[in-house]
Coordinates of C-alpha atoms and ligand atoms in Angstrom, one line a residue:
M152 CA 1.5 161.2 154.5
R153 CA -0.3 160.3 157.8
L154 CA -3.1 159.2 157.3
P155 CA -6.1 159.3 160.2
P156 CA -6.9 156.9 162.9
L157 CA -8.2 153.4 161.0
P158 CA -9.1 150.2 162.2
T159 CA -6.7 147.6 162.0
I160 CA -6.7 145.5 158.9
R161 CA -7.7 142.3 161.3
E162 CA -10.4 144.1 162.2
I163 CA -11.9 146.3 159.1
I164 CA -11.9 142.1 157.4
R165 CA -13.7 141.6 161.3
L166 CA -16.2 144.8 160.4
Y167 CA -16.8 143.8 156.8
G168 CA -17.1 140.1 156.6
L169 CA -14.1 139.9 154.6
R170 CA -13.5 135.8 154.7
A171 CA -10.6 134.8 152.4
E172 CA -12.0 133.4 149.1
K173 CA -10.1 129.5 148.2
Q174 CA -10.8 130.2 144.7
L175 CA -9.4 133.7 144.4
S176 CA -6.2 132.3 146.2
Q177 CA -6.9 135.3 148.3
N178 CA -3.8 135.6 151.5
F179 CA -4.2 138.7 153.5
I180 CA -1.1 140.3 154.7
L181 CA -2.0 142.2 158.4
D182 CA 1.3 143.3 159.5
L183 CA 1.5 147.0 158.4
N184 CA 5.5 146.3 159.1
L185 CA 6.0 144.1 156.4
T186 CA 3.6 145.9 153.9
D187 CA 5.7 149.0 154.1
K188 CA 8.9 146.7 153.6
I189 CA 7.1 145.3 150.7
V190 CA 6.2 149.1 149.1
R191 CA 10.3 150.2 150.3
Q192 CA 11.5 148.4 147.5
A193 CA 9.5 150.0 145.1
G194 CA 11.4 153.3 145.4
N195 CA 11.2 157.2 146.3
L196 CA 7.7 157.1 146.4
K197 CA 6.7 160.6 147.0
G198 CA 4.3 162.4 144.8
A199 CA 4.0 159.0 143.0
S200 CA 1.0 157.6 140.7
V201 CA 0.2 154.1 141.3
C202 CA -1.3 151.3 140.6
E203 CA -2.1 148.5 143.4
V204 CA -3.8 145.3 141.5
G205 CA -5.6 143.1 143.9
P206 CA -5.6 145.2 147.2
G207 CA -8.2 143.5 148.7
P208 CA -9.2 144.5 152.6
G209 CA -5.7 147.3 152.1
G210 CA -2.8 147.0 153.8
L211 CA -0.3 147.4 150.8
T212 CA -2.8 151.0 149.7
R213 CA -2.4 152.1 153.3
S214 CA 1.5 151.7 153.1
I215 CA 1.9 153.1 149.4
L216 CA -0.3 155.8 151.0
Q217 CA 2.4 156.6 153.9
H218 CA 5.2 156.4 151.5
G219 CA 4.1 160.0 150.1
A220 CA 1.7 158.6 146.5
S221 CA -0.5 161.2 145.0
D222 CA -2.5 159.1 143.6
V223 CA -3.7 155.7 144.0
L224 CA -5.8 153.0 141.6
V225 CA -6.9 150.2 143.3
V226 CA -8.1 147.2 140.6
E227 CA -9.8 145.0 142.7
K228 CA -12.0 141.8 141.2
D229 CA -13.7 141.3 144.1
G230 CA -16.7 143.0 145.0
R231 CA -17.0 142.7 148.5
F232 CA -13.4 144.8 149.4
L233 CA -14.7 147.8 147.7
P234 CA -16.5 149.1 151.3
S235 CA -13.3 148.9 152.8
L236 CA -11.1 150.7 150.1
E237 CA -13.7 153.3 149.8
L238 CA -13.1 153.8 153.5
L239 CA -9.3 154.4 152.7
R240 CA -10.4 156.8 149.7
E241 CA -12.3 158.7 152.5
A242 CA -9.2 159.1 154.8
S243 CA -6.7 159.6 152.2
E244 CA -8.5 162.5 150.6
G245 CA -9.7 161.2 147.8
K246 CA -6.5 160.1 146.7
V247 CA -7.3 156.6 145.8
R248 CA -9.6 156.0 142.9
I249 CA -11.1 152.6 142.7
I250 CA -11.7 150.2 139.8
K251 CA -13.8 146.9 140.0
D252 CA -12.3 145.1 137.2
D253 CA -10.0 141.9 136.6
I254 CA -6.6 143.5 136.0
L255 CA -6.3 141.2 132.9
K256 CA -9.2 142.6 131.7
Y257 CA -8.1 146.2 132.5
D258 CA -7.1 148.6 130.3
M259 CA -4.4 150.2 132.1
E260 CA -3.6 152.9 128.6
T261 CA -6.6 155.0 130.3
A262 CA -5.4 154.4 133.7
F263 CA -3.4 158.2 134.4
P264 CA -4.5 160.8 131.8
D265 CA -3.1 163.7 133.4
I266 CA 0.5 162.2 133.8
P267 CA 2.5 163.1 130.8
K268 CA 4.0 160.4 128.7
Q269 CA 8.1 159.6 129.3
D270 CA 10.4 159.4 126.1
W271 CA 11.0 156.1 126.5
N272 CA 15.1 156.8 126.7
G273 CA 14.3 159.4 128.4
D274 CA 13.5 159.3 132.9
I275 CA 12.0 156.8 134.1
P276 CA 7.9 157.8 135.3
N277 CA 6.7 158.3 138.5
I278 CA 4.6 155.6 137.8
H279 CA 4.7 152.6 140.4
I280 CA 2.3 149.1 139.2
I281 CA 2.6 147.1 142.7
G282 CA 0.9 144.1 144.0
N283 CA 0.8 140.9 145.9
L284 CA -1.6 138.7 143.4
P285 CA -2.7 135.5 143.4
F286 CA -0.3 132.8 141.9
N287 CA -2.5 131.8 139.5
V288 CA -3.2 135.4 138.2
S289 CA 0.5 137.2 138.5
T290 CA 2.1 134.8 136.3
P291 CA -0.3 135.4 133.1
L292 CA -0.3 138.8 134.1
I293 CA 3.5 139.7 134.0
I294 CA 3.9 137.8 130.2
N295 CA 1.1 139.7 129.1
W296 CA 3.1 142.6 130.6
L297 CA 6.2 141.9 129.5
E298 CA 5.0 142.1 126.0
A299 CA 2.8 145.2 126.6
V300 CA 6.3 146.5 127.4
S301 CA 8.0 145.0 124.3
N302 CA 5.1 146.9 122.4
Q303 CA 5.5 149.8 124.9
N304 CA 1.6 150.4 125.0
G305 CA -0.8 149.4 128.4
P306 CA 0.7 150.2 131.5
F307 CA 4.3 151.4 129.3
T308 CA 2.2 153.8 127.1
Y309 CA 3.8 156.6 129.8
G310 CA 7.1 154.9 129.9
R311 CA 9.1 152.8 131.0
S312 CA 7.1 152.0 134.5
N313 CA 8.5 150.2 137.3
M314 CA 6.8 146.6 138.8
L315 CA 7.5 145.5 142.3
L316 CA 5.3 142.3 142.2
T317 CA 5.0 139.2 144.3
F318 CA 5.2 135.2 143.2
Q319 CA 5.3 131.8 144.5
K320 CA 9.2 132.0 145.2
E321 CA 10.2 129.4 143.0
V322 CA 8.5 131.4 140.6
A323 CA 10.2 134.4 141.5
E324 CA 13.5 132.3 141.2
R325 CA 12.8 131.6 137.4
L326 CA 12.3 134.7 137.1
V327 CA 15.7 136.1 138.4
A328 CA 17.6 133.1 137.3
R329 CA 21.1 132.9 135.2
P330 CA 22.5 130.7 132.6
N331 CA 23.7 126.9 134.4
D332 CA 21.1 127.7 137.0
P333 CA 19.1 125.1 137.3
Q334 CA 15.6 127.7 137.7
R335 CA 16.7 128.6 134.6
S336 CA 12.9 128.4 132.6
R337 CA 11.2 129.9 129.6
L338 CA 10.1 132.7 132.1
S339 CA 14.2 133.9 132.9
I340 CA 14.5 134.6 129.0
M341 CA 11.8 136.4 128.4
A342 CA 12.2 139.1 131.8
Q343 CA 15.0 139.8 131.6
Y344 CA 15.7 140.4 128.1
L345 CA 13.1 143.0 128.5
C346 CA 13.3 143.8 131.5
K347 CA 15.7 144.7 134.8
V348 CA 14.8 141.8 137.8
K349 CA 15.1 141.7 140.8
L350 CA 14.6 139.1 143.9
S351 CA 14.2 142.1 146.8
F352 CA 12.9 139.5 149.1
T353 CA 11.9 136.5 150.4
I354 CA 8.5 136.7 152.8
P355 CA 8.0 133.0 154.6
G356 CA 3.9 131.8 153.3
K357 CA 3.0 132.2 157.2
A358 CA 3.5 135.6 156.7
F359 CA -0.1 135.6 155.6
V360 CA -3.5 135.1 156.4
P361 CA -4.6 132.7 155.7
P362 CA -1.4 130.8 155.3
P363 CA -0.3 129.9 151.4
D364 CA 1.8 126.2 151.2
V365 CA 4.4 128.0 149.6
D366 CA 6.9 130.9 150.5
V367 CA 6.4 134.4 148.8
G368 CA 9.2 136.0 146.2
V369 CA 8.8 140.0 146.3
V370 CA 9.4 140.8 142.5
H371 CA 10.7 144.2 141.0
F372 CA 11.1 145.2 136.9
T373 CA 12.8 148.0 136.0
P374 CA 11.8 147.6 131.5
R375 CA 15.5 148.1 129.8
I376 CA 15.8 151.5 127.4
D377 CA 17.1 148.1 124.7
P378 CA 15.7 145.2 125.1
Q379 CA 18.6 142.3 125.0
I380 CA 16.5 140.6 122.0
K381 CA 15.5 143.3 119.5
V382 CA 12.6 140.3 117.5
P383 CA 9.3 140.5 118.0
F384 CA 8.3 139.5 121.0
K385 CA 6.0 136.7 119.7
L386 CA 8.5 134.9 117.9
V387 CA 11.5 134.8 121.4
E388 CA 8.0 133.4 123.3
K389 CA 8.3 130.5 120.4
L390 CA 11.2 130.4 120.1
V391 CA 12.5 130.5 123.8
R392 CA 9.3 128.0 124.3
H393 CA 10.0 125.3 122.5
T394 CA 13.6 125.6 123.0
F395 CA 13.0 124.6 127.0
H396 CA 10.3 121.9 125.7
F397 CA 12.9 119.5 126.8
R398 CA 15.0 120.6 129.8
Q399 CA 17.2 117.9 130.0
K400 CA 17.7 117.5 126.8
H401 CA 20.4 119.2 123.9
C402 CA 19.2 122.6 122.9
E403 CA 19.1 121.0 119.4
K404 CA 15.7 118.7 120.4
G405 CA 13.6 121.8 121.4
V406 CA 14.3 124.3 118.5
M407 CA 14.2 121.5 116.2
T408 CA 9.9 120.9 117.5
L409 CA 9.8 124.9 115.5
F410 CA 10.0 123.6 112.2
P411 CA 8.3 120.5 110.3
Y412 CA 10.0 116.9 110.3
D413 CA 11.0 116.9 106.9
R414 CA 12.8 120.1 107.3
S415 CA 16.1 119.3 109.6
D416 CA 18.0 121.6 107.4
L417 CA 16.8 124.7 109.2
T418 CA 17.9 123.1 112.4
Q419 CA 20.6 123.2 111.3
E420 CA 21.2 126.7 109.8
M421 CA 20.0 127.9 113.3
F422 CA 22.8 126.2 115.0
E423 CA 25.8 127.1 112.2
T424 CA 24.4 131.2 111.7
S425 CA 23.8 132.0 115.6
E426 CA 27.6 129.2 116.5
V427 CA 25.3 127.6 119.7
H428 CA 26.5 124.5 119.9
P429 CA 23.9 122.0 119.7
T430 CA 24.5 120.1 122.8
L431 CA 24.0 122.8 125.2
R432 CA 21.0 121.9 127.9
P433 CA 18.6 124.6 127.2
F434 CA 19.4 126.4 131.0
N435 CA 23.1 126.5 129.7
L436 CA 21.9 129.3 127.6
T437 CA 23.0 133.0 127.5
M438 CA 20.9 135.9 126.8
D439 CA 23.5 136.6 123.7
D440 CA 22.7 133.0 122.2
F441 CA 19.1 133.4 122.4
A442 CA 19.3 136.9 120.8
R443 CA 21.5 135.0 117.8
L444 CA 19.0 132.0 117.8
S445 CA 16.1 134.7 117.8
Y446 CA 18.0 136.3 114.3
A447 CA 18.0 132.6 112.9
Y448 CA 15.0 131.9 113.7
L449 CA 13.4 135.6 112.3
H450 CA 16.1 134.9 108.9
I451 CA 14.4 132.3 108.1
C452 CA 11.1 133.2 109.2
N453 CA 11.2 135.9 106.8
R454 CA 12.1 133.6 104.0
I455 CA 9.9 130.9 104.0
P456 CA 6.1 131.9 104.4
G457 CA 4.2 129.9 107.2
I458 CA 7.0 128.2 109.1
F459 CA 6.9 131.1 111.6
E460 CA 2.6 129.2 112.4
Y461 CA 4.5 125.5 112.6
N462 CA 2.7 123.2 115.0
Y463 CA 4.2 120.7 115.4
R464 CA 1.6 119.1 117.5
Ligands
SAM781 N1 -2.8 143.1 148.8 C1 -3.8 142.5 149.7 C2 -3.0 141.6 150.9 O1 -1.4 141.6 150.5 O2 -3.3 141.7 151.8 C3 -4.8 141.2 148.9 C4 -3.6 140.1 148.6 S1 -4.7 138.8 147.9 C5 -3.4 137.1 147.6 C6 -5.0 139.4 146.2 C7 -5.9 139.9 146.0 O3 -6.0 140.5 144.4 C8 -6.9 139.8 146.4 O4 -8.3 140.6 147.3 C9 -8.0 139.3 145.1 O5 -9.5 139.2 145.5 C10 -7.7 140.3 144.2 N2 -7.4 139.5 142.9 C11 -7.5 138.4 143.1 N3 -7.7 138.3 141.2 C12 -8.3 139.3 140.4 C13 -7.6 139.2 138.9 N4 -8.3 139.1 138.7 N5 -7.6 141.4 139.2 C14 -7.7 142.6 140.4 N6 -7.6 141.8 141.2 C15 -7.7 140.2 141.5

């Protein structure tokens, strides 16, 4: 769609006095070539429903509209941006719906009441989640949404909606890191066992206003039909978190913290059943190794009541 002539984002910021708030880690993109480049990574948006998280003054929102989205739900926590978003709502003839809320609390299950729900094994729904969020929000948010992928609820009640989100470059690299990569971490396993994850490109910090101290990675997620580990999310999360407790040590040391001190037999059982080598470092482990460790852990948790709740601290 073609939007009617509008003030530039820089003019919008000046017009509405939208000084970036440091506490909300606000860094805006004013260059619409860059917002177009980001939005292109989401794929074909013709007729799509999009949830944009943290639209701020609306640069990305404009690109989303111009790439053909027919329904753009924007969720913005900071009320100062509402007038500039309202301007976009009018210019787009009502294609923008505005929600003032914290995305960490907003219930996305009811966000697109008119969209038919797709079978998980079927086509990808024409719903996209797009956001350039503050770094302190994007990491807890992706963990929440990965859990929602595994439960097929929240934004994924509609099917395998795709996500395109920005992260601090180092976090983006962790999300896509393969075995033996020094960046391989808890986030790599959690994201990759549930989604196909792609680091589309990185943006230098200086492209934002005001510029953050770090560069930014644009990451695309497509939920997998079949997760690579088939046990409940919380169990994978706990196993992976403990395994990475001691990054540079043998993975056995982290796994040991899942069990009481006097149950080293259970750690031994984990490695024997899974046939994972206990002297590998956590970042050497493949997805298949984590899957076999998860099944061994699930088996122990099912057999010994209360063991999953054990907290070594
Ligand atoms: N998308 C705009 C852009 O690219 O120029 C703004 C990006 S700025 C980094 C992040 C935006 O997210 C800000 O508008 C901020 O107010 C908003 N935000 C921060 N925390 C949020 C939250 N928990 N829920 C919704 N919006 C949030």
